mmCIF file of C-alpha atoms and ligand atoms in Angstrom:
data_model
loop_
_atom_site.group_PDB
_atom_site.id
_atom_site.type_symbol
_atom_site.label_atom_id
_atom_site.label_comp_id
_atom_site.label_asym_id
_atom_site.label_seq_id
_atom_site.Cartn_x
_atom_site.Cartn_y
_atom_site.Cartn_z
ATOM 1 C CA UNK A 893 -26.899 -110.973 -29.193
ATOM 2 C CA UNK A 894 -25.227 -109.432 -26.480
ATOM 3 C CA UNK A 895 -25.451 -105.913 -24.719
ATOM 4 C CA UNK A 896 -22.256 -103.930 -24.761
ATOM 5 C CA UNK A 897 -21.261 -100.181 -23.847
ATOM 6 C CA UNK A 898 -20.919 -98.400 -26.476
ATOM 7 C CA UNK A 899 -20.647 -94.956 -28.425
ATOM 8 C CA UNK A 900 -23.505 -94.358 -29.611
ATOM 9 C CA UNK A 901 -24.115 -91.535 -32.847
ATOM 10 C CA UNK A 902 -27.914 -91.284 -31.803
ATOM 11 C CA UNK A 903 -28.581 -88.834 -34.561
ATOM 12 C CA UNK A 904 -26.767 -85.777 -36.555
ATOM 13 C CA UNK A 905 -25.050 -83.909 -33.531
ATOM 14 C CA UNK A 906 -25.439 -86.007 -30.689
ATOM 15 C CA UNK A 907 -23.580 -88.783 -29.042
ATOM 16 C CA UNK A 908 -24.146 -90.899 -25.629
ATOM 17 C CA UNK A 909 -22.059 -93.732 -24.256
ATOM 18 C CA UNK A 910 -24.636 -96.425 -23.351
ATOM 19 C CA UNK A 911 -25.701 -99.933 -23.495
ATOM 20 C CA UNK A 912 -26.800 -101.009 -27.156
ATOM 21 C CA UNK A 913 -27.485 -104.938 -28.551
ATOM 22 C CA UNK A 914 -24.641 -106.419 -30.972
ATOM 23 C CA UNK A 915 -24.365 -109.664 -32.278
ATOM 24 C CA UNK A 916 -21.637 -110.970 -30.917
ATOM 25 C CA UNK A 917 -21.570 -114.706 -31.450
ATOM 26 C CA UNK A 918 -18.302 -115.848 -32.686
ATOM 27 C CA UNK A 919 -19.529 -118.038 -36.087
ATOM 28 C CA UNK A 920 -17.098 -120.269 -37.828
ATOM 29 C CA UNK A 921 -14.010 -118.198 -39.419
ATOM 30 C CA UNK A 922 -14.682 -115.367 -36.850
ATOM 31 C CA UNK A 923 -12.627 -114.283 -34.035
ATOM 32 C CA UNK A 924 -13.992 -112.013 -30.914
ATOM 33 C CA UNK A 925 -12.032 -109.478 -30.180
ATOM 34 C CA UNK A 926 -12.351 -107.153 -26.583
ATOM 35 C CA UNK A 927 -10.981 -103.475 -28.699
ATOM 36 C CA UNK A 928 -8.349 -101.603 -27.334
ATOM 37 C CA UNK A 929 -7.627 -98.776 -29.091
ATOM 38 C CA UNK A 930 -9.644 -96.874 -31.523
ATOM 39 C CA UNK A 931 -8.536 -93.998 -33.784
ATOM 40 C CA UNK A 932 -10.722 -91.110 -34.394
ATOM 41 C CA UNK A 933 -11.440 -90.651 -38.283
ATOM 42 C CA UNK A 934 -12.186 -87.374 -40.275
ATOM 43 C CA UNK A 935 -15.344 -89.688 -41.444
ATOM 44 C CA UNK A 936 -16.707 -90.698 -38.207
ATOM 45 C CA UNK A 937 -16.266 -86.604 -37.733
ATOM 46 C CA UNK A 938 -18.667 -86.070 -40.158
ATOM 47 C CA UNK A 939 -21.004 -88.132 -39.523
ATOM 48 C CA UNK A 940 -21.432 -86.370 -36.034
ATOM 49 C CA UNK A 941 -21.612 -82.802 -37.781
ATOM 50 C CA UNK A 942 -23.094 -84.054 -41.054
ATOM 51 C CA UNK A 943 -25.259 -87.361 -40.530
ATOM 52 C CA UNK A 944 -24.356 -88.065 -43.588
ATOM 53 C CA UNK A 945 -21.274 -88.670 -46.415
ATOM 54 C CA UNK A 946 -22.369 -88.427 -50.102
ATOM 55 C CA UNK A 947 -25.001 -90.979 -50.273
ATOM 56 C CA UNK A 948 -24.156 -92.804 -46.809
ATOM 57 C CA UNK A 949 -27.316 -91.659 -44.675
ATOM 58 C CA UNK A 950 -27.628 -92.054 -41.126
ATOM 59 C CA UNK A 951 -31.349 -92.920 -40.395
ATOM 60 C CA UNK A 952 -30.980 -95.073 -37.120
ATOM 61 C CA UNK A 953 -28.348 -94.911 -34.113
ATOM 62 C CA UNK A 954 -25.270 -96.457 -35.555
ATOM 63 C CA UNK A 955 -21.758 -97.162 -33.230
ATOM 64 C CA UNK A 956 -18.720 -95.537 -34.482
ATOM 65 C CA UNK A 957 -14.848 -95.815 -35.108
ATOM 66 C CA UNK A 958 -13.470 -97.897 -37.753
ATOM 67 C CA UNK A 959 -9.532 -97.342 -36.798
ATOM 68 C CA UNK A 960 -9.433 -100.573 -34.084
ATOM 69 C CA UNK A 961 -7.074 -102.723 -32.608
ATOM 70 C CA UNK A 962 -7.391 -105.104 -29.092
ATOM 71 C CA UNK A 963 -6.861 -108.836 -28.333
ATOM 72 C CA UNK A 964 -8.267 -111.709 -29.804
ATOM 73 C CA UNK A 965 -10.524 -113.588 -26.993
ATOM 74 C CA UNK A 966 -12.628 -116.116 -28.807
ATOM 75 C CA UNK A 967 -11.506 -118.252 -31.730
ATOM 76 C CA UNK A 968 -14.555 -119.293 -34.132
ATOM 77 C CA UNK A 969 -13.910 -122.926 -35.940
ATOM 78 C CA UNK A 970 -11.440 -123.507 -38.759
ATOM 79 C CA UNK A 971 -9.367 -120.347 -37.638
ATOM 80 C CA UNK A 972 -6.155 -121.275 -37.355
ATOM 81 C CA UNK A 973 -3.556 -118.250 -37.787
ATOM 82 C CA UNK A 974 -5.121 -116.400 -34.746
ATOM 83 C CA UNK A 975 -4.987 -117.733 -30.960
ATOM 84 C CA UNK A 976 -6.701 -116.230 -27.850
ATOM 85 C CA UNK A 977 -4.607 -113.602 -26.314
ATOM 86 C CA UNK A 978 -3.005 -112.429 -29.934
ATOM 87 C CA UNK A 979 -3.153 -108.941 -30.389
ATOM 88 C CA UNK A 980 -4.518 -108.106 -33.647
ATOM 89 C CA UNK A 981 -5.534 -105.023 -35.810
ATOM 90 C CA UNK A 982 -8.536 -105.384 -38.036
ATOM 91 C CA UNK A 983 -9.709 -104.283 -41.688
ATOM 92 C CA UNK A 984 -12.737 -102.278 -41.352
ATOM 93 C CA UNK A 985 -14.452 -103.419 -44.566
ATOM 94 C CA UNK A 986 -15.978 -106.868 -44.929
ATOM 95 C CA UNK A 987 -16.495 -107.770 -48.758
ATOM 96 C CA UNK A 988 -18.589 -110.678 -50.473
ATOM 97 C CA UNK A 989 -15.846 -113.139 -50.830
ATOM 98 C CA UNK A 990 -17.726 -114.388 -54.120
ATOM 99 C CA UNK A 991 -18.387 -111.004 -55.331
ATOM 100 C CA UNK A 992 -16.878 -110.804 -58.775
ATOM 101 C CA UNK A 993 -14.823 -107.678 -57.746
ATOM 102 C CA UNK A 994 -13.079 -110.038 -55.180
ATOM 103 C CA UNK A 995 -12.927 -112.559 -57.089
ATOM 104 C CA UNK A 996 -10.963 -109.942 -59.318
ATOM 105 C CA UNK A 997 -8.939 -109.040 -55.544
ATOM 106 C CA UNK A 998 -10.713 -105.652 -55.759
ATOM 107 C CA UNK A 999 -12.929 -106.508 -52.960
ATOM 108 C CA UNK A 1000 -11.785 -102.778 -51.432
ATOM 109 C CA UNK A 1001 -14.593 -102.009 -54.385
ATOM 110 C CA UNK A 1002 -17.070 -104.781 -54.130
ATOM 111 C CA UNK A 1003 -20.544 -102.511 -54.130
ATOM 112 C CA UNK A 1004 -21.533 -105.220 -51.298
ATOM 113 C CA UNK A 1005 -18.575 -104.614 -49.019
ATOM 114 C CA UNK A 1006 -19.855 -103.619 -45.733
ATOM 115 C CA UNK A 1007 -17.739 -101.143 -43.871
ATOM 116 C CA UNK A 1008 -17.571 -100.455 -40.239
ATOM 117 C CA UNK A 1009 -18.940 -97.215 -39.312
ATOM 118 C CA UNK A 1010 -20.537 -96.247 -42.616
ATOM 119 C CA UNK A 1011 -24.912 -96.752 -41.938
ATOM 120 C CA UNK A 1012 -26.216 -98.841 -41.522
ATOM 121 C CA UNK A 1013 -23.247 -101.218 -40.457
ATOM 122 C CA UNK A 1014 -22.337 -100.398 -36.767
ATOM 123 C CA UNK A 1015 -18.496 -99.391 -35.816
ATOM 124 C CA UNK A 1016 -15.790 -100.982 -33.317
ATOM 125 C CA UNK A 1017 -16.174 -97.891 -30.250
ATOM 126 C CA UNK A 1018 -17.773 -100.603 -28.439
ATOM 127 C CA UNK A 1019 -15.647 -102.785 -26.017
ATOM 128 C CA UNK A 1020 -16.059 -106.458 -28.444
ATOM 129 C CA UNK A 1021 -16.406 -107.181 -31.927
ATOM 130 C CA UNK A 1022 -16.820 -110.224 -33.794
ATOM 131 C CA UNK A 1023 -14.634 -110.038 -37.430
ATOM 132 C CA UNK A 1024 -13.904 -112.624 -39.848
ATOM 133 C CA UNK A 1025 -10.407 -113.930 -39.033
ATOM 134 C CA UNK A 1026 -9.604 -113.101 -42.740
ATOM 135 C CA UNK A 1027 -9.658 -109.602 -42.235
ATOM 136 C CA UNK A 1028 -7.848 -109.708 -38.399
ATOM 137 C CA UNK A 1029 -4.264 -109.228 -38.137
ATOM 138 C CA UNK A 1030 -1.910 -110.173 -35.724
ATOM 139 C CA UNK A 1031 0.608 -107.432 -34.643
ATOM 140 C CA UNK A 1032 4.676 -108.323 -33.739
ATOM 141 C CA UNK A 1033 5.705 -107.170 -30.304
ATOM 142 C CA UNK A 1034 7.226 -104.479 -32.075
ATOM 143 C CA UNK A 1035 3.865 -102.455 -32.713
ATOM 144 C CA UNK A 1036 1.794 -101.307 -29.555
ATOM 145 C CA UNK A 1037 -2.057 -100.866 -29.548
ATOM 146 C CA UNK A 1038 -1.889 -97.014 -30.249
ATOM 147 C CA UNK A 1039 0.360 -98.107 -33.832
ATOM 148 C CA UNK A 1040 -2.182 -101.167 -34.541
ATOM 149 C CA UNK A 1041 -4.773 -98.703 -34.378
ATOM 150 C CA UNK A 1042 -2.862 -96.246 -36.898
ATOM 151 C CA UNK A 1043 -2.356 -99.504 -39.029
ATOM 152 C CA UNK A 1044 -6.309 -98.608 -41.054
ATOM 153 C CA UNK A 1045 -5.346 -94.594 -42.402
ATOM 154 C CA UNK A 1046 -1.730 -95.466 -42.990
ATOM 155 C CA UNK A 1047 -3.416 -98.392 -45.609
ATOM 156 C CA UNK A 1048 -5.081 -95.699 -47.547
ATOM 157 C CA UNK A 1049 -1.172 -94.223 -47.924
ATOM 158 C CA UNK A 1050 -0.178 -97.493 -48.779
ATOM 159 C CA UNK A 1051 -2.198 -98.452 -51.591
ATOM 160 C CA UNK A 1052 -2.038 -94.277 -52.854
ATOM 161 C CA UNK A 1053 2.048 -95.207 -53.258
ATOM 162 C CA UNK A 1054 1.090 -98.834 -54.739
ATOM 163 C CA UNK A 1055 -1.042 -96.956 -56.938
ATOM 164 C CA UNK A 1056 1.557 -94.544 -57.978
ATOM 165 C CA UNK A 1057 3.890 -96.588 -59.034
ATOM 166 C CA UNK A 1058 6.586 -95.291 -57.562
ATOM 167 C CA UNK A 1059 10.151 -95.837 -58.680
ATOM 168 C CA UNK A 1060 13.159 -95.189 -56.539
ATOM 169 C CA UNK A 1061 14.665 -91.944 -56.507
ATOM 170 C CA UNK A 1062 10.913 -90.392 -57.455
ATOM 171 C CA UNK A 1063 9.963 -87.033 -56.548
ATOM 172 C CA UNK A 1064 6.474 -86.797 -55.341
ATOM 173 C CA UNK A 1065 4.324 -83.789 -54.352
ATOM 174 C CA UNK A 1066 1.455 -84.424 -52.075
ATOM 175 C CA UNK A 1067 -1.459 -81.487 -51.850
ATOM 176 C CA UNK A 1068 -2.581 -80.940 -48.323
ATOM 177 C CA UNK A 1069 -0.905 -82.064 -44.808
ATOM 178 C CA UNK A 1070 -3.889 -83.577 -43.031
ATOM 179 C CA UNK A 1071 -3.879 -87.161 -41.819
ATOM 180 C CA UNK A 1072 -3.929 -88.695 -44.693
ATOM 181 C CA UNK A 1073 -1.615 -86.488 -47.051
ATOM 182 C CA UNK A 1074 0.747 -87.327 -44.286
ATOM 183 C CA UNK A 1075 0.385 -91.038 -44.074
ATOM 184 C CA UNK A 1076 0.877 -90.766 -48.149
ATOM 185 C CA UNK A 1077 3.830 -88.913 -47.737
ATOM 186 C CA UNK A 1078 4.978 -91.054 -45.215
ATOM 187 C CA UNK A 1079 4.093 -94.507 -47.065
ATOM 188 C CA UNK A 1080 5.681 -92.473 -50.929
ATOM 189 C CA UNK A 1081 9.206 -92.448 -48.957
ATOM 190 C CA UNK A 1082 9.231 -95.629 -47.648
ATOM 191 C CA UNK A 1083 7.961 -96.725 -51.398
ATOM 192 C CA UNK A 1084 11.119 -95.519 -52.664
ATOM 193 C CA UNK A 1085 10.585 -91.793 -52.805
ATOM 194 C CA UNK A 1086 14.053 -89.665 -52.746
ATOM 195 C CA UNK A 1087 11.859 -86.573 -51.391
ATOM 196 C CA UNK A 1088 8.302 -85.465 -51.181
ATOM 197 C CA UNK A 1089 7.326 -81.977 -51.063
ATOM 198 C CA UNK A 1090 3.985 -81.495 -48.935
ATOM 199 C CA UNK A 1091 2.257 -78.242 -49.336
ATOM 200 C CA UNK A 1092 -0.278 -76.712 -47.359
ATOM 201 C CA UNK A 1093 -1.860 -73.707 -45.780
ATOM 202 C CA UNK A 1094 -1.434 -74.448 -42.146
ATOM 203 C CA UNK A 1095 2.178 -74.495 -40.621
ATOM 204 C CA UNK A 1096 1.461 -76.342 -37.850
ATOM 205 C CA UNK A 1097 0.515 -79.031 -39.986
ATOM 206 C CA UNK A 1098 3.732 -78.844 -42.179
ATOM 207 C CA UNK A 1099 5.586 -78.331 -39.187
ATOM 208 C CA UNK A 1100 4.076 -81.931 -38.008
ATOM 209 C CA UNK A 1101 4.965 -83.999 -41.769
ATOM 210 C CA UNK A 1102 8.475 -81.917 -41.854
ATOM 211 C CA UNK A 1103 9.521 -83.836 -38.853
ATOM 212 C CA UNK A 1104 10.103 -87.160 -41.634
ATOM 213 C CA UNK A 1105 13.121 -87.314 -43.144
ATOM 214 C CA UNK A 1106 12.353 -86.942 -46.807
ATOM 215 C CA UNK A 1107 9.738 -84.539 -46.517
ATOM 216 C CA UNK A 1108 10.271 -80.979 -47.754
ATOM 217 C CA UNK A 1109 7.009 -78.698 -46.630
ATOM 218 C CA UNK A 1110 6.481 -76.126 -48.430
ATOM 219 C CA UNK A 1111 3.338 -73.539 -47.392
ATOM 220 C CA UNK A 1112 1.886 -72.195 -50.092
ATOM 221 C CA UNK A 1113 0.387 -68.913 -48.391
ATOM 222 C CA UNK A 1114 4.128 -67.685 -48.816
ATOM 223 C CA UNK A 1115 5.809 -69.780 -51.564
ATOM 224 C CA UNK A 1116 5.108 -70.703 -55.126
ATOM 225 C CA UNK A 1117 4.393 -74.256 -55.305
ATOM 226 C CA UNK A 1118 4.743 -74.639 -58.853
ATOM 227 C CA UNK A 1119 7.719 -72.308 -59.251
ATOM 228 C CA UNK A 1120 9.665 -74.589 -55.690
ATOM 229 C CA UNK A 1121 9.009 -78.113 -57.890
ATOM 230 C CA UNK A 1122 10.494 -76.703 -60.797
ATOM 231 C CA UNK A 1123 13.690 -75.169 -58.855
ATOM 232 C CA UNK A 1124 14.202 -78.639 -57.390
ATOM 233 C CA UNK A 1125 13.909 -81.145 -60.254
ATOM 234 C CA UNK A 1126 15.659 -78.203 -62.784
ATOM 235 C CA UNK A 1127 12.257 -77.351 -64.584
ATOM 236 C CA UNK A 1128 11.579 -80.784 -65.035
ATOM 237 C CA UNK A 1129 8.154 -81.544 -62.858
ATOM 238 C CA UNK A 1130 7.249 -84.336 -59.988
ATOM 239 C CA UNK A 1131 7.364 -87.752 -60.797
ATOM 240 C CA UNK A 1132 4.095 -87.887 -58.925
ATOM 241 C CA UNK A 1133 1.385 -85.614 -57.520
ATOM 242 C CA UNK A 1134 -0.707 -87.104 -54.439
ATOM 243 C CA UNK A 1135 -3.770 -85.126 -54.413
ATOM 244 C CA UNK A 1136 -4.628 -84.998 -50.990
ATOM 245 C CA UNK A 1137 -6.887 -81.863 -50.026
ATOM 246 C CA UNK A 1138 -9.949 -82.598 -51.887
ATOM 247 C CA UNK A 1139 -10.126 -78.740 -52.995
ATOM 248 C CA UNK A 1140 -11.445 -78.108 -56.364
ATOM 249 C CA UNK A 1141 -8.697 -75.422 -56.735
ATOM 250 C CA UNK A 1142 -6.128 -77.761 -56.420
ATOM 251 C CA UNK A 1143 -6.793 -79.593 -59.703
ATOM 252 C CA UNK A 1144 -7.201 -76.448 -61.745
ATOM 253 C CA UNK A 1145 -3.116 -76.544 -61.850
ATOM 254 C CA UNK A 1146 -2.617 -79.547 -61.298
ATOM 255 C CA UNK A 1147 -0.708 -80.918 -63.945
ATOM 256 C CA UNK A 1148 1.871 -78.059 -64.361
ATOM 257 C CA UNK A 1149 3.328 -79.838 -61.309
ATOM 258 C CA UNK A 1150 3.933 -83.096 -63.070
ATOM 259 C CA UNK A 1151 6.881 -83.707 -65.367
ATOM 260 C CA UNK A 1152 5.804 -85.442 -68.826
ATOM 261 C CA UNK A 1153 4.393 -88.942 -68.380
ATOM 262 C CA UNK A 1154 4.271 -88.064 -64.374
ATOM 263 C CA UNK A 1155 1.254 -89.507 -62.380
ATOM 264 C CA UNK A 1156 -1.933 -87.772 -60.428
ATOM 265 C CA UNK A 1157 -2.744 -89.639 -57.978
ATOM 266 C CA UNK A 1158 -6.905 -88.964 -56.693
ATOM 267 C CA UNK A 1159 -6.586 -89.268 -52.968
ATOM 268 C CA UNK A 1160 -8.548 -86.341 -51.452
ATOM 269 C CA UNK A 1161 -12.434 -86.909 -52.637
ATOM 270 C CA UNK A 1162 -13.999 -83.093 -54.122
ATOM 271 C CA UNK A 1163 -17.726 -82.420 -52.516
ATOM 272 C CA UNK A 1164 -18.588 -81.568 -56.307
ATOM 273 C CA UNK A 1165 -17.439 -82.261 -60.124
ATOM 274 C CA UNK A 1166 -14.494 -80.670 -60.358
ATOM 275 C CA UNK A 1167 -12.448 -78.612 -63.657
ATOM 276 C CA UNK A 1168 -9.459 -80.495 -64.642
ATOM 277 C CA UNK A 1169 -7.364 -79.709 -67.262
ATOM 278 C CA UNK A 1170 -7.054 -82.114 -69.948
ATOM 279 C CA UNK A 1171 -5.676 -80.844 -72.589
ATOM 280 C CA UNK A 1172 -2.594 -80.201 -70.627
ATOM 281 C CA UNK A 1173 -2.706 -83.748 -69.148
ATOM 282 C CA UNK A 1174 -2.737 -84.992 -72.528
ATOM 283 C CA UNK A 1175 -0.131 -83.323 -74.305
ATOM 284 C CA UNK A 1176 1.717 -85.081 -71.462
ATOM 285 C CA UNK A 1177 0.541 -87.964 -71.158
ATOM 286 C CA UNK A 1178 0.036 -88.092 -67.736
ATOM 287 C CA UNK A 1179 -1.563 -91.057 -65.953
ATOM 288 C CA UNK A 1180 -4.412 -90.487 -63.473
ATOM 289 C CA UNK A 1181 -5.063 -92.752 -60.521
ATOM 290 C CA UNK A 1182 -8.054 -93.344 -57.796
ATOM 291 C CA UNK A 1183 -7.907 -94.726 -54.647
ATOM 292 C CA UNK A 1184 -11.257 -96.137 -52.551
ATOM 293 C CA UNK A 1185 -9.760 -97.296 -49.213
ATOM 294 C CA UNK A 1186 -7.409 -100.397 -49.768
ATOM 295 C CA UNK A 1187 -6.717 -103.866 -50.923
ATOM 296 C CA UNK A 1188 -4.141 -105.883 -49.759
ATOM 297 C CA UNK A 1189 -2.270 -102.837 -47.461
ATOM 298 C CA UNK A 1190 -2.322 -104.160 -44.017
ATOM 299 C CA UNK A 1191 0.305 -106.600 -43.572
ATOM 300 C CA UNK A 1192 2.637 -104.784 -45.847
ATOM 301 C CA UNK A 1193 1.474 -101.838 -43.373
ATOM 302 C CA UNK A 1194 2.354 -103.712 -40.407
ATOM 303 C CA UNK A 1195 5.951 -105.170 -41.626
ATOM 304 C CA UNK A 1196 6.845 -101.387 -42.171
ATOM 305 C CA UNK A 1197 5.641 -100.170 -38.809
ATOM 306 C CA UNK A 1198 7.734 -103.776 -37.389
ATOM 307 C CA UNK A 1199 10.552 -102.965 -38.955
ATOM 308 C CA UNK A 1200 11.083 -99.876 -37.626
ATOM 309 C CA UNK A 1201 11.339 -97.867 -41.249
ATOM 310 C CA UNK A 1202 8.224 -96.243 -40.759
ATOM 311 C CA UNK A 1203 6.987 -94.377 -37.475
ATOM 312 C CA UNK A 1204 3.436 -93.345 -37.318
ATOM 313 C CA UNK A 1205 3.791 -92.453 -33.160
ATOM 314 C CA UNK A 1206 4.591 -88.472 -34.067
ATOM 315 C CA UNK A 1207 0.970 -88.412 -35.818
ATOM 316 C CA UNK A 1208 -0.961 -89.471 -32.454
ATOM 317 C CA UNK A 1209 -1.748 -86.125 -30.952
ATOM 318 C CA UNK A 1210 -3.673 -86.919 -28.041
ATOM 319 C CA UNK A 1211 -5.280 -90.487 -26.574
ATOM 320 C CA UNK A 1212 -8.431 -89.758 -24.369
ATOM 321 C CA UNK A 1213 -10.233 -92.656 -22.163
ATOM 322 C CA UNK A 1214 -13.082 -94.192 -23.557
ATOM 323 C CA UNK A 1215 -15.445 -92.552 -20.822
ATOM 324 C CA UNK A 1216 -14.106 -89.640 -22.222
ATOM 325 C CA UNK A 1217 -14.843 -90.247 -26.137
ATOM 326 C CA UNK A 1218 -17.612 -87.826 -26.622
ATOM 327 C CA UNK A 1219 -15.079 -85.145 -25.478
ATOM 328 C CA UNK A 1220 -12.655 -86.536 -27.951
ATOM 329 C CA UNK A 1221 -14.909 -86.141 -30.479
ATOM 330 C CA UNK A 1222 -15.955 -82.790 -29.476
ATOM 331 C CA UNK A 1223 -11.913 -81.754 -29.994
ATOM 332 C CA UNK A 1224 -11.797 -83.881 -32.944
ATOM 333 C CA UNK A 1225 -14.458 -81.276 -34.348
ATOM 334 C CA UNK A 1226 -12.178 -78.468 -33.589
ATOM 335 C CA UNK A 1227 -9.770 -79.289 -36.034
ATOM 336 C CA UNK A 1228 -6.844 -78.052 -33.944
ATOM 337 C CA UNK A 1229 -4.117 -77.599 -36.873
ATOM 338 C CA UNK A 1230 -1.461 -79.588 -34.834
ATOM 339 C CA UNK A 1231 -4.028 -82.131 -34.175
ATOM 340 C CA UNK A 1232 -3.101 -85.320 -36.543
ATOM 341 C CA UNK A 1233 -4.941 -87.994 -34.813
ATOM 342 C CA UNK A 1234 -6.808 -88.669 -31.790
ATOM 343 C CA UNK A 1235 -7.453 -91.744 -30.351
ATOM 344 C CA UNK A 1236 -9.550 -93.360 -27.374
ATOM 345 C CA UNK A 1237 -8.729 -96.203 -25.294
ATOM 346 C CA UNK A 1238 -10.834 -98.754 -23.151
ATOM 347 C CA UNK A 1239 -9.512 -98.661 -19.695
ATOM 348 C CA UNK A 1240 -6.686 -96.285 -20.373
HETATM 349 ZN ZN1 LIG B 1732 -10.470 -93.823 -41.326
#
């Protein structure tokens, strides 16, 4: 064990930087890793407001921040892709390796995965972390901290356009600009998207996705959502609808969106049972997809951000220093519109 500053959610609604006891002893397969950057995430959010997410209960003090990346500064035995000094990014969820859901390579649904961030299992807003080399990613020159640490939201994107199948030249819709419909829209283009249409409420946020090249935004307080997708693909219907807001209303109309034998795609998780319309869905023959995190995202994630094609650096709205995190979180619970993501750094 080892004592390390930290942020610390004590309980619901209150947060202190101080000293707390990790394990930090770097085991074989492990690396250490001194965190740089850490993204704030809409969960970690409401865990501060809520103490809680669905059945996810915080009942002791728990660190937060699962959105990490920093430098690798002890290397645990048998790791050999990962030197000290690398810089790395890291996946937040550690599965049972002999789970049979892994076994399957669905450990991002392996009922034993432990996630960072999610009680009881601590998060990375602490300045080390030991992670199993397995899950620790190096990052080319190309991608600074701030990207590495964007690396963990743009996965969930990722595996939403895996999971859509996209072909090239699709049409995809996605429902609600936050941080995640973005990084879907985002990751649908460079899956081989022609155009995506994001619709929202809030113009700042449209204002924010509209800056991609491929991205149409549409704001549905003044426009007809269903009556734009039909003007564009001549009455036809999207390829592919990325539900991304969550909002029961949303899936009531749904599937007059999609064109026949068109794909949902479940990204945005309802408080509640939702309607859906099935019959409708069926006479089409639509397909409907889930997403739980990711599998298999991140270095696929980080040879987009390398190459240039995709450029998650518009999204980062403001970076505050780690002495100032409780602060960040305090504006992360404003939900400024044009706020995508926030992030804190260690010794900024
Ligand atoms: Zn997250």
């Amino acid at each position: 064990m080892a004592i390390v500053r930290a942020l610390v959610l004590e309980r619901q609604n209150e947060l202190a930087i101080r000293d707390i006891e990790l394990p930090l002893e770097t085991g074989p397969g492990q690396v250490r890793i001194r965190i740089h950057t850490v993204g704030i995430c809409g969960s970690d959010v409401h865990y501060y407001t809520h103490g809680r997410i669905g059945p996810f209960v915080l009942n002791a003090p728990m660190v937060l921040g699962h959105e990490a990346a920093g430098t690798v500064i002890e290397v645990g035995e048998g790791v050999t892709h990962l030197k000290v000094g690398d810089r790395v990014c890291m996946e937040p969820g550690i599965p049972d390796a002999n789970s049979r859901a892994s076994r399957l390579g669905m450990y991002n649904i392996d009922p034993a995965v432990s996630f960072w961030a999610t009680p009881p299992v601590h998060g990375v807003l602490t300045s080390q972390v030991v992670h199993p080399a397995v899950f620790t990613f190096k990052l080319p020159d190309a991608v600074s901290f701030a990207e590495g640490a964007m690396v963990e939201p743009f996965a969930v994107g990722m595996q939403a356009a895996a999971k859509a199948r996209i072909a090239p030249g699709d049409t995809a819709v996605v429902l609600g600009a936050g941080p995640i419909g973005t990084m879907v829209a985002i990751a649908a283009l460079a899956g081989g998207c022609a155009r995506v249409i994001v619709a929202d409420f809030a113009q700042p946020k449209l204002d924010i996705a509209g800056q991609y090249q491929g991205v149409l935004p549409i704001n549905i307080q003044k426009k007809c959502l269903s009556k734009e997708i039909a003007q564009l693909t001549d009455g036809w219907g999207a390829d592919v609808v990325f539900e991304c807001s969550g909002s029961p209303k949303a899936w009531e109309t749904i599937t007059y969106l999609l064109r026949p034998g068109g794909a949902i795609v479940a990204v945005g998780l309802p408080v509640s049972p939702i309607a859906f319309d099935v019959s409708t869905a069926s006479i089409k023959e639509l397909r409907i997809e889930t997403v739980f995190r990711y599998a298999h995202q991140y270095e696929r994630a980080i040879a987009l951000i390398a190459s240039g094609r995709v450029d998650l650096k518009p999204l980062i709205s403001e970076t505050f220093d780690f002495k100032d995190s409780i602060q960040a979180f305090d504006r992360a619970v404003e939900a400024r519109p044009a706020d995508v993501k926030l992030q804190i750094v260690f010794d900024l």
